[in-house]
Amino acid sequence: MVLTMQKQKLFINGERLKNTLEEFADFGRTENNGVTRLALSEEDRKARDYFRSCCEELGMSVKVDDMGNMYATLEGVENDKPPVVIGSHLDSVKKGGRFDGVLGVLTGLEVVRTLVENNIKPQIPVVVANITNEEGARFEPSMMASGVLSGKFDKTTMMRKTDTQGITFEEALDSIGYAGEIKNRLKEAKAFLELHIEQGPILEKESLKIGVVECVVGMACYEIEVTGESDHAGTTPMPMRKDALFAANDLITEVRGKLSKLDSNLVYTIGRMDVSPNVHTVIPNKVVFSIEARHQDTEVIRQVEEIIQGLAQSPVQERCEVEAKKLWGRDTVWFDKEVVDSIEQSVKSLEYPYKKMVSGAGHDAQFIATYIPAGMIFVPSINGKSHAEDELTTWEDCEKGVNVMLETVLSMVTK
Ligand SMILES: [Zn+2]
């Protein structure tokens, strides 16, 4: 029989993690214990400055690139090798929560603190990254800086984006002192790892502690335009009407019925509707509404699109014209299999209940995954809440998530 020596497991300091999360929640804390920390605001600057000082205290060197992304590097034995990067975002939406984004950045900080206090010098460098403007709440679009890093968005166009006050992204970046150099951009890495709150109810509902994220699901977004005719609501007999809203109502019932039969994992939303002229005495002559659907399988999305496009020929049109226009779509982004496996191994070794799952929401890691092997770890969101002041993940669950990150990083940076 061969006996293997069991390596002593390393754990992070949950109390320290909690305290640091509380400290960062002060940067933009709202009345109801939420956070408003819009990208490149004064609150964002304070959080960035404090993040920098925490990193420097650990002997890390901090660099900033031309999009304001911050990279704090803990040196390794072989510094010419590509690093392992742990990253997320410090910005929030208006009246957002204390966990979305910031938890992923502070996960990196806590992992490095644990390495340093245990005198573990990693074989390759470990970088903790704060990616600028993930939320897109002040400057659209969301995931702006990771989009530029991955070549998805054009930098010049992004620099000119304005907030509601007319301030450009470029001006805001300058004004908080975080316009860095293009040469500092994240170019290559062994892995990009992002820990994030789930932002959905699944983990909590299934009493699981960790989600090993396999992909960010693809989606298709359409706009349906129904054109009828406006007439007097009191004088026009029912059979002679071209009521665009009744038509839209029937179309929605039809599309819902068909989509509900496709796949139980499919999610679909009609989130926006404009009715014209929107006057109670006038028969509506135009209704425009959106339909978006998300699923990981390309084939399911293809069927969804077929159903939506078929609405134009639907018999339930109340004598109206129906047009289905595709606004945009995105393919499912699958995370790197080796990275996903190594996260799963880490969870198993810690014996936390987990499942492999998909992300229905977008994250920086999905853009970065197009050029760096990437993976994500989810921790439970109480009641599935996020982008809200009552967003909550228990301290114990945060701690478990960061332990998974530590274990994953150790598997990549130690021999
Ligand atoms: Zn986020």
Coordinates of C-alpha atoms and ligand atoms in Angstrom, one line a residue:
M1 CA 0.0 0.0 0.0
V2 CA 1.3 3.4 -0.9
L3 CA 0.7 6.2 1.6
T4 CA 0.7 9.7 0.3
M5 CA 1.5 12.6 2.6
Q6 CA -1.5 14.8 2.9
K7 CA -0.5 18.4 2.5
Q8 CA -1.7 20.7 5.2
K9 CA -4.6 22.8 3.8
L10 CA -4.4 26.5 3.7
F11 CA -7.4 28.6 4.5
I12 CA -8.1 32.3 4.2
N13 CA -9.0 34.6 7.1
G14 CA -12.7 35.0 7.0
E15 CA -12.8 37.7 9.7
R16 CA -10.3 39.8 7.7
L17 CA -12.2 39.3 4.5
K18 CA -15.4 40.5 6.2
N19 CA -13.7 43.6 7.7
T20 CA -12.2 44.5 4.3
L21 CA -15.6 44.1 2.6
E22 CA -17.1 46.4 5.2
E23 CA -14.4 48.9 4.7
F24 CA -15.0 49.0 1.0
A25 CA -18.8 49.3 1.5
D26 CA -18.0 52.7 3.0
F27 CA -17.0 54.1 -0.4
G28 CA -20.4 55.2 -1.6
R29 CA -22.5 53.6 1.2
T30 CA -26.2 54.4 0.8
E31 CA -28.8 55.0 3.5
N32 CA -30.1 51.4 3.2
N33 CA -26.7 49.7 3.5
G34 CA -26.2 49.5 -0.3
V35 CA -23.5 51.2 -2.4
T36 CA -23.5 53.8 -5.1
R37 CA -20.0 53.7 -6.6
L38 CA -20.3 54.7 -10.2
A39 CA -17.3 54.2 -12.5
L40 CA -14.7 56.9 -12.2
S41 CA -16.7 58.8 -9.6
E42 CA -15.1 60.2 -6.4
E43 CA -16.3 57.1 -4.5
D44 CA -14.6 54.9 -7.2
R45 CA -11.4 56.9 -6.8
K46 CA -11.4 56.4 -3.0
A47 CA -12.0 52.7 -3.4
R48 CA -9.2 52.5 -6.0
D49 CA -6.8 54.5 -3.9
Y50 CA -7.5 52.3 -0.9
F51 CA -7.2 49.1 -3.0
R52 CA -3.8 50.3 -4.2
S53 CA -2.5 51.0 -0.7
C54 CA -3.7 47.6 0.6
C55 CA -1.8 46.0 -2.3
E56 CA 1.4 48.0 -1.8
E57 CA 1.4 47.2 1.8
L58 CA 1.8 43.6 0.8
G59 CA 4.8 44.4 -1.4
M60 CA 2.8 44.3 -4.6
S61 CA 3.5 46.7 -7.4
V62 CA 0.4 48.4 -8.9
K63 CA 0.2 49.4 -12.6
V64 CA -2.7 51.1 -14.4
D65 CA -3.5 50.8 -18.1
D66 CA -5.0 53.3 -20.6
M67 CA -8.6 52.2 -19.7
G68 CA -7.9 52.7 -16.0
N69 CA -7.7 49.0 -15.3
M70 CA -5.5 48.3 -12.2
Y71 CA -3.2 45.4 -11.9
A72 CA -1.4 44.6 -8.6
T73 CA 1.4 42.1 -9.0
L74 CA 2.8 39.8 -6.4
E75 CA 6.1 38.6 -7.7
G76 CA 6.7 34.9 -8.3
V77 CA 9.9 32.9 -8.6
E78 CA 9.7 33.0 -12.4
N79 CA 8.6 36.6 -13.2
D80 CA 8.9 36.3 -16.9
K81 CA 6.1 33.7 -16.9
P82 CA 2.5 34.7 -17.5
P83 CA 0.7 35.4 -14.2
V84 CA -2.5 34.0 -12.7
V85 CA -4.9 36.9 -12.6
I86 CA -7.8 37.2 -10.1
G87 CA -10.1 40.1 -11.0
S88 CA -13.4 41.7 -11.0
H89 CA -14.7 45.3 -10.7
L90 CA -15.0 47.9 -8.0
D91 CA -17.7 50.0 -9.7
S92 CA -21.4 49.5 -8.9
V93 CA -24.7 50.5 -10.3
K94 CA -26.8 53.3 -8.6
K95 CA -28.1 51.9 -5.3
G96 CA -26.4 48.6 -5.8
G97 CA -25.1 46.1 -3.3
R98 CA -22.0 45.6 -1.2
F99 CA -20.9 42.4 -3.0
D100 CA -21.3 42.7 -6.8
G101 CA -17.8 43.0 -8.2
V102 CA -16.0 44.2 -5.2
L103 CA -16.1 40.7 -3.7
G104 CA -14.1 39.4 -6.7
V105 CA -11.4 42.1 -6.3
L106 CA -11.1 41.6 -2.5
T107 CA -11.0 37.8 -3.1
G108 CA -7.7 38.4 -4.9
L109 CA -6.5 40.7 -2.1
E110 CA -7.4 38.1 0.6
V111 CA -5.7 35.3 -1.4
V112 CA -2.5 37.3 -1.7
R113 CA -2.7 38.3 2.0
T114 CA -2.9 34.6 2.8
L115 CA 0.1 33.7 0.6
V116 CA 2.2 36.5 2.1
E117 CA 1.5 35.8 5.7
N118 CA 2.3 32.1 5.1
N119 CA 5.6 33.0 3.4
I120 CA 4.5 31.3 0.2
K121 CA 6.3 32.6 -2.8
P122 CA 4.3 31.6 -5.9
Q123 CA 6.2 30.0 -8.8
I124 CA 4.6 32.5 -11.2
P125 CA 3.3 36.0 -10.5
V126 CA -0.2 36.5 -9.0
V127 CA -2.0 39.6 -10.2
V128 CA -5.1 41.1 -8.6
A129 CA -7.1 43.2 -11.2
N130 CA -9.7 45.8 -10.9
I131 CA -11.4 46.1 -14.3
T132 CA -12.9 49.6 -15.0
N133 CA -16.6 50.2 -15.7
E134 CA -18.0 46.7 -15.7
E135 CA -21.5 48.0 -14.9
G136 CA -21.9 50.6 -17.6
A137 CA -24.2 52.5 -15.2
R138 CA -22.5 55.8 -15.8
F139 CA -20.9 55.2 -19.2
E140 CA -22.5 52.7 -21.5
P141 CA -21.9 50.0 -22.5
S142 CA -21.3 47.6 -19.6
M143 CA -18.0 45.6 -19.6
M144 CA -16.5 48.5 -21.4
A145 CA -12.8 48.1 -20.4
S146 CA -12.7 44.3 -20.8
G147 CA -14.4 44.9 -24.1
V148 CA -11.5 47.1 -25.2
L149 CA -8.9 44.7 -23.8
S150 CA -10.4 41.9 -25.9
G151 CA -10.7 44.0 -29.0
K152 CA -14.5 43.8 -28.9
F153 CA -14.9 47.6 -28.4
D154 CA -13.0 50.4 -30.1
K155 CA -11.0 52.5 -27.6
T156 CA -11.5 55.9 -29.2
T157 CA -15.3 55.4 -29.3
M158 CA -15.3 54.3 -25.7
M159 CA -13.2 57.3 -24.6
R160 CA -15.9 59.6 -26.1
K161 CA -18.8 58.1 -24.2
T162 CA -20.5 60.6 -22.0
D163 CA -22.5 60.4 -18.8
T164 CA -25.7 62.3 -18.1
Q165 CA -23.7 65.4 -17.3
G166 CA -21.9 65.4 -20.6
I167 CA -18.6 64.4 -19.1
T168 CA -16.6 62.0 -21.3
F169 CA -15.1 58.7 -20.1
E170 CA -11.7 60.1 -21.0
E171 CA -12.2 63.3 -18.9
A172 CA -13.5 61.3 -15.9
L173 CA -10.6 58.9 -16.1
D174 CA -8.1 61.9 -16.1
S175 CA -9.9 63.7 -13.3
I176 CA -9.6 60.8 -10.9
G177 CA -5.9 60.3 -11.9
Y178 CA -6.3 56.8 -13.3
A179 CA -5.4 57.3 -17.0
G180 CA -2.5 54.9 -17.3
E181 CA -0.4 53.5 -20.1
I182 CA -1.5 51.2 -22.9
K183 CA 1.6 49.1 -22.4
N184 CA 0.3 48.0 -19.0
R185 CA -2.7 46.2 -20.5
L186 CA -3.4 42.6 -19.6
K187 CA -1.9 40.8 -22.6
E188 CA -1.4 37.2 -21.5
A189 CA -2.0 35.1 -18.4
K190 CA -2.0 31.5 -17.4
A191 CA -5.6 32.1 -16.2
F192 CA -8.1 34.8 -15.4
L193 CA -10.2 33.9 -12.4
E194 CA -13.3 35.8 -11.4
L195 CA -15.3 35.1 -8.2
H196 CA -18.8 36.8 -8.3
I197 CA -22.1 36.6 -6.5
E198 CA -24.5 34.4 -8.5
Q199 CA -27.1 37.2 -8.9
G200 CA -29.8 34.5 -9.1
P201 CA -31.6 32.2 -6.7
I202 CA -30.4 28.8 -7.8
L203 CA -27.5 28.0 -5.3
E204 CA -29.5 29.2 -2.3
K205 CA -32.6 27.3 -3.4
E206 CA -30.6 24.1 -3.8
S207 CA -28.6 24.6 -0.6
L208 CA -25.3 24.7 -2.5
K209 CA -22.4 26.9 -1.6
I210 CA -20.4 27.1 -4.8
G211 CA -21.2 27.4 -8.5
V212 CA -18.5 26.3 -10.9
V213 CA -19.4 28.4 -13.9
E214 CA -19.0 26.7 -17.3
C215 CA -20.2 29.4 -19.6
V216 CA -21.9 32.7 -20.0
V217 CA -25.1 32.0 -22.0
G218 CA -25.7 33.3 -25.5
M219 CA -28.7 35.4 -26.2
A220 CA -30.8 36.9 -29.0
C221 CA -32.6 40.2 -28.7
Y222 CA -35.5 41.1 -31.1
E223 CA -37.8 44.0 -31.5
I224 CA -41.4 43.3 -32.7
E225 CA -43.2 46.1 -34.4
V226 CA -47.0 45.8 -34.8
T227 CA -48.6 48.4 -37.1
G228 CA -52.4 48.9 -37.0
E229 CA -54.6 51.9 -37.5
S230 CA -55.9 54.5 -35.1
D231 CA -59.6 55.2 -35.0
H232 CA -62.2 56.5 -32.6
A233 CA -62.6 54.1 -29.7
G234 CA -66.3 54.7 -29.5
T235 CA -67.4 54.7 -33.1
T236 CA -65.4 51.9 -34.8
P237 CA -67.1 48.5 -34.7
M238 CA -64.8 45.7 -33.4
P239 CA -64.6 43.7 -36.7
M240 CA -63.4 46.8 -38.6
R241 CA -60.5 47.6 -36.3
K242 CA -56.8 47.2 -36.7
D243 CA -55.9 47.3 -33.1
A244 CA -52.1 46.9 -32.7
L245 CA -52.3 46.2 -29.0
F246 CA -54.7 43.4 -29.2
A247 CA -52.5 42.0 -31.9
A248 CA -49.4 42.4 -29.8
N249 CA -51.2 40.7 -26.9
D250 CA -52.1 37.6 -29.0
L251 CA -48.6 37.5 -30.4
I252 CA -47.1 37.5 -26.9
T253 CA -49.4 34.7 -25.9
E254 CA -48.3 32.7 -29.0
V255 CA -44.6 33.3 -28.5
R256 CA -44.8 32.5 -24.8
G257 CA -46.6 29.2 -25.5
K258 CA -44.0 28.1 -28.1
L259 CA -40.9 29.2 -26.2
S260 CA -42.2 27.5 -23.0
K261 CA -42.1 24.1 -24.8
L262 CA -38.5 24.4 -26.0
D263 CA -36.2 23.8 -23.1
S264 CA -36.7 24.2 -19.3
N265 CA -33.4 26.1 -19.1
L266 CA -34.5 28.7 -21.6
V267 CA -35.2 32.1 -20.1
Y268 CA -37.1 34.8 -22.1
T269 CA -38.3 38.3 -21.3
I270 CA -40.5 40.9 -22.9
G271 CA -39.1 43.8 -21.0
R272 CA -40.1 46.8 -23.0
M273 CA -43.3 47.9 -24.8
D274 CA -44.3 51.2 -26.4
V275 CA -47.9 51.8 -27.3
S276 CA -48.9 54.6 -29.7
P277 CA -50.6 56.9 -29.3
N278 CA -51.2 55.6 -25.8
V279 CA -54.4 57.5 -25.4
H280 CA -57.5 55.8 -23.8
T281 CA -60.0 57.0 -26.4
V282 CA -57.9 56.0 -29.4
I283 CA -57.4 52.5 -30.9
P284 CA -53.6 51.9 -30.7
N285 CA -52.0 52.1 -34.2
K286 CA -48.5 50.9 -33.2
V287 CA -47.0 48.7 -30.6
V288 CA -43.2 48.0 -30.4
F289 CA -41.9 45.5 -27.9
S290 CA -38.7 43.6 -27.2
I291 CA -38.1 39.9 -26.7
E292 CA -34.8 38.6 -25.5
A293 CA -34.0 34.9 -24.8
R294 CA -30.9 33.3 -23.3
H295 CA -29.7 29.7 -23.4
Q296 CA -26.3 28.0 -23.6
D297 CA -27.0 25.8 -26.7
T298 CA -26.7 27.4 -30.1
E299 CA -29.4 25.1 -31.4
V300 CA -32.0 26.2 -28.8
I301 CA -31.2 29.9 -29.6
R302 CA -31.7 29.1 -33.3
Q303 CA -35.1 27.6 -32.6
V304 CA -36.0 30.6 -30.5
E305 CA -35.1 32.9 -33.5
E306 CA -37.2 30.8 -35.8
I307 CA -40.2 31.2 -33.5
I308 CA -39.7 34.9 -33.1
Q309 CA -39.2 35.5 -36.9
G310 CA -42.3 33.4 -37.5
L311 CA -44.4 36.0 -35.6
A312 CA -44.5 38.1 -38.8
Q313 CA -46.5 35.3 -40.5
S314 CA -48.7 34.6 -37.5
P315 CA -52.4 34.3 -38.1
V316 CA -53.2 36.2 -34.9
Q317 CA -52.6 39.6 -36.3
E318 CA -56.0 41.4 -36.0
R319 CA -55.4 42.7 -39.6
C320 CA -52.2 44.4 -38.5
E321 CA -48.7 44.3 -40.0
V322 CA -46.1 42.5 -38.0
E323 CA -42.3 42.9 -38.4
A324 CA -39.7 41.1 -36.3
K325 CA -36.3 42.8 -36.3
K326 CA -33.1 41.3 -34.7
L327 CA -31.4 44.0 -32.6
W328 CA -28.4 42.0 -31.5
G329 CA -27.2 38.6 -30.3
R330 CA -24.2 37.0 -28.7
D331 CA -22.9 33.5 -28.7
T332 CA -22.4 31.5 -25.6
V333 CA -18.9 31.9 -24.2
W334 CA -17.5 28.7 -22.8
F335 CA -14.9 29.0 -20.1
D336 CA -11.6 27.1 -20.5
K337 CA -12.1 23.4 -19.7
E338 CA -8.8 23.1 -17.7
V339 CA -9.6 26.1 -15.6
V340 CA -13.1 24.9 -15.0
D341 CA -11.8 21.5 -14.0
S342 CA -9.2 23.0 -11.7
I343 CA -11.9 25.1 -9.9
E344 CA -14.1 22.0 -9.6
Q345 CA -11.2 20.0 -8.1
S346 CA -10.6 22.7 -5.6
V347 CA -14.2 22.7 -4.5
K348 CA -14.2 18.9 -4.2
S349 CA -11.0 19.0 -2.1
L350 CA -12.7 21.4 0.3
E351 CA -15.9 19.3 0.3
Y352 CA -18.3 22.2 -0.2
P353 CA -21.6 21.3 -1.9
Y354 CA -21.5 22.7 -5.4
K355 CA -22.9 22.4 -8.9
K356 CA -21.7 23.2 -12.4
M357 CA -23.8 26.0 -13.8
V358 CA -24.2 28.7 -16.4
S359 CA -24.1 32.4 -16.0
G360 CA -27.2 34.2 -17.3
A361 CA -25.5 37.6 -16.7
G362 CA -22.6 39.1 -18.4
H363 CA -19.2 39.5 -16.7
D364 CA -15.7 40.8 -17.6
A365 CA -14.4 37.2 -17.6
Q366 CA -16.5 36.5 -20.7
F367 CA -14.7 39.0 -22.8
I368 CA -11.3 38.2 -21.3
A369 CA -12.0 34.5 -22.0
T370 CA -11.7 35.3 -25.7
Y371 CA -7.9 35.6 -25.3
I372 CA -7.0 34.2 -21.9
P373 CA -8.0 30.9 -20.4
A374 CA -10.7 32.0 -17.9
G375 CA -13.1 30.6 -15.3
M376 CA -15.6 31.9 -12.7
I377 CA -16.7 30.9 -9.2
F378 CA -20.2 31.8 -8.0
V379 CA -21.3 32.2 -4.4
P380 CA -25.0 32.2 -3.4
S381 CA -27.1 35.4 -3.5
I382 CA -29.7 35.5 -0.8
N383 CA -33.1 35.6 -2.5
G384 CA -31.2 35.9 -5.8
K385 CA -31.1 39.7 -5.2
S386 CA -28.5 41.9 -6.9
H387 CA -28.2 45.4 -8.4
A388 CA -30.2 46.3 -5.3
E389 CA -29.3 47.7 -1.9
D390 CA -30.5 44.4 -0.2
E391 CA -28.1 42.3 -2.2
L392 CA -26.7 39.8 0.3
T393 CA -24.2 36.9 0.5
T394 CA -23.5 35.5 3.9
W395 CA -19.9 36.1 5.3
E396 CA -19.6 32.3 5.6
D397 CA -20.4 31.8 1.9
C398 CA -18.0 34.6 0.9
E399 CA -15.3 32.9 2.9
K400 CA -15.9 29.5 1.3
G401 CA -15.8 31.1 -2.2
V402 CA -12.5 32.7 -1.4
N403 CA -11.1 29.4 -0.1
V404 CA -12.0 27.9 -3.4
M405 CA -10.1 30.7 -5.1
L406 CA -7.1 30.2 -2.9
E407 CA -7.1 26.5 -3.5
T408 CA -7.4 27.0 -7.3
V409 CA -4.6 29.6 -7.3
L410 CA -2.4 27.4 -5.3
S411 CA -2.9 24.6 -7.8
M412 CA -1.7 26.9 -10.5
V413 CA 1.2 28.7 -8.8
T414 CA 2.8 26.0 -6.7
K415 CA 4.6 22.8 -7.8
Ligands
ZN1 ZN -20.6 42.4 -11.3

